[in-house]
Amino acid sequence: MNPAFQLCSVDKSFGSGESWTPALKQANFEGQPGEMLFLVGPSGCGKTTLLSILCGTLLADSGDINVLGNSLHRMNDREVTSFRARHIGFIFQQFNLIPTLTAEENVSVPLLIENKPADQARRLAAGLLEKVGLADKCREYPARLSVGQQQRVAIARALVHEPSLVVCDEPTSSLDSATGHQVMELLRDVARDGKRAVVVVTHDPRIYGYAERMAEMEDGRIQRWWNSPEEIAAAHAETLTERRQQ
Amino acid sequence: MTAIALKMLFGERAKVAMLVSGICFATILMVQGLSLGLGILATSYATAVNLKAPIWVASPLIDQVVMNNQPLLDTDVYRVRSVEGVAWAARLFVGGAQVRVVDRGGVSQNVTLIGLDTQTLAGAPTEFIAGSLNDLRQTDAVIVDASAMARLSPDPAVPLKIGETFEMNDRRARIVGVVQTSAATHGQAGYVFTTYDRAVQYVPAQRKMTTYVLAAPMAVHTAAEVARRISDATGLNAFTSDGIRKSSARWFIRNSPVPFVIGLIVGIGFAVGTVISGQTFFTFILENTRHLGVLRAMGTQTRRLARMILLQAMVAGLIGYGLGVGIISLVIAVAPANSPLKVQLPVLMAVLVPVLGICAVAALLGIRRMARIEPAIVFRS
């Protein structure tokens, strides 16, 4: 099976002179379609930088970035932007819903970016909101939704244009434990149903049990891989026991 | 995405209100400034509008109808008549006079006294409200323009009537007709029309009393062509009626402080509008940095976001412009009838251009800011 994405020998640094800071050092990272892949590690280890490069919101200094059969490092800004619109779904730590748009309008944004007709976009958005259990919240503004509902709206927005890669940045860090598990179950279904690769950057050990594979970053590169739920379970037994108790 | 852009804009009600207010205020200042300026400018050539003659001939030193202190010789009218292509030529007196309605206890007021050629009454206004041009043949007869009928009366609510008399430079005059003039004269109560022979009796005698010679071309010639011939043949300044209006307006712009003051008002309106709107819109963009970053991350092209920002600025600007035009129109509607403030389409169009300019500047500030937003900002907490 072809990998959904493959990042090879990626370097990225910020600043120059005395403020020069290397964020990624010859980092390698790859994921398969239909799998839920976790990227973990301490703060400042380069997880978000790697995620940003993977989804084309940040340019690497060097290295090969192949995502869904496309070489992002060979594309210009316009092409990368179009690629993101078509193929990538985003789920953010702070949801990043537009507060002046209703839930339905927020969800329809990716379709409108792809120039889908407004009524079709709205219909699809409403359908997806129904799937995430928010059928009755279509016309609500984000401020009137709970944080869990907001994250579900964000998930619906990430999936409405049927992307092949979904990137999630700390999707549960703003949520309580129960809501966090609901959201992760939803994301696991997303990965399985659509053969999508779902990459989750997280600090939250409560959700490690949802990972099918996990990579740990440290000092700008992947230091360790756990290649099955069993390996992950073994490595994080204490955390998972805690989860089961919950 | 148009609807999304507008919802993002109108969702920020306080910002929109500020933005619209800035543009509205700028529009009011610019429209009233320009309207006032054009209104005052129009009074400078009012005489050339109110008197109907295709050709105006003046001293070689005079190129306007605002102020003429270089009268012609009485014989100049014959020189003009002798030029080939001239159908008729008639002398005209234009000067100031003091009018006092003694019977009503009025005070002295300045009027523009027009003396029409005694034989032909050539150039006389045509829109009579009462009386007729031939009534000028009566003793002491004068025709007064409608606005002066009210303004010369001590009580403007009770205007003068046909048959009433007043003193003009201490000589008696009797109103025999009322005309509607299309343009008000500058700084005067209005127009008083009479015959040339009578007009020169009302004012102190001078060696030369013919202020202008009015003329018309024969049917086979154009006014411009005949005016040129008159200038060539007599050495006098001859203009078409349109030419003397434009020349008078230019003279007024050169010699009056009014255009500078008006320019200042318009400039301040533009500057205030730009600063308020630009600053407010920039703040709006700053506060939406994250959301714009989200849209960029999700695949909106920079050019498309720029169009959305431009649309937001233009929509806010056009609402402010419409509101400003509405408010100033209301003010003008309740202004006195003789006020030089008039809503004119060219003024509205002329103001729309700088308003769109203000919006473009505001949008440009926002677009520059947006273009610097990295889509990766969305992953920062």
Short mmCIF file of C-alpha atoms in Angstrom, two decimals, chain B residues 99-109 152-155 160 164-167:
data_model
loop_
_atom_site.label_atom_id
_atom_site.label_comp_id
_atom_site.label_asym_id
_atom_site.label_seq_id
_atom_site.Cartn_x
_atom_site.Cartn_y
_atom_site.Cartn_z
CA VAL B 99 -32.91 99.43 -3.11
CA ARG B 100 -35.10 100.49 -0.22
CA VAL B 101 -38.82 99.72 0.01
CA VAL B 102 -39.82 102.98 1.61
CA ASP B 103 -43.56 102.23 1.95
CA ARG B 104 -42.83 99.16 4.07
CA GLY B 105 -40.05 100.77 6.05
CA GLY B 106 -37.40 98.54 4.51
CA VAL B 107 -33.66 99.01 4.77
CA SER B 108 -31.29 99.52 1.87
CA GLN B 109 -30.23 96.36 0.12
CA LEU B 152 -36.33 93.12 -0.55
CA SER B 153 -39.43 93.00 1.62
CA PRO B 154 -38.82 93.77 5.30
CA ASP B 155 -40.96 90.70 6.00
CA LEU B 160 -43.45 92.59 -2.67
CA GLU B 164 -45.45 98.37 -5.43
CA THR B 165 -42.73 100.96 -5.58
CA PHE B 166 -39.29 101.24 -4.03
CA GLU B 167 -36.42 103.65 -4.15
#
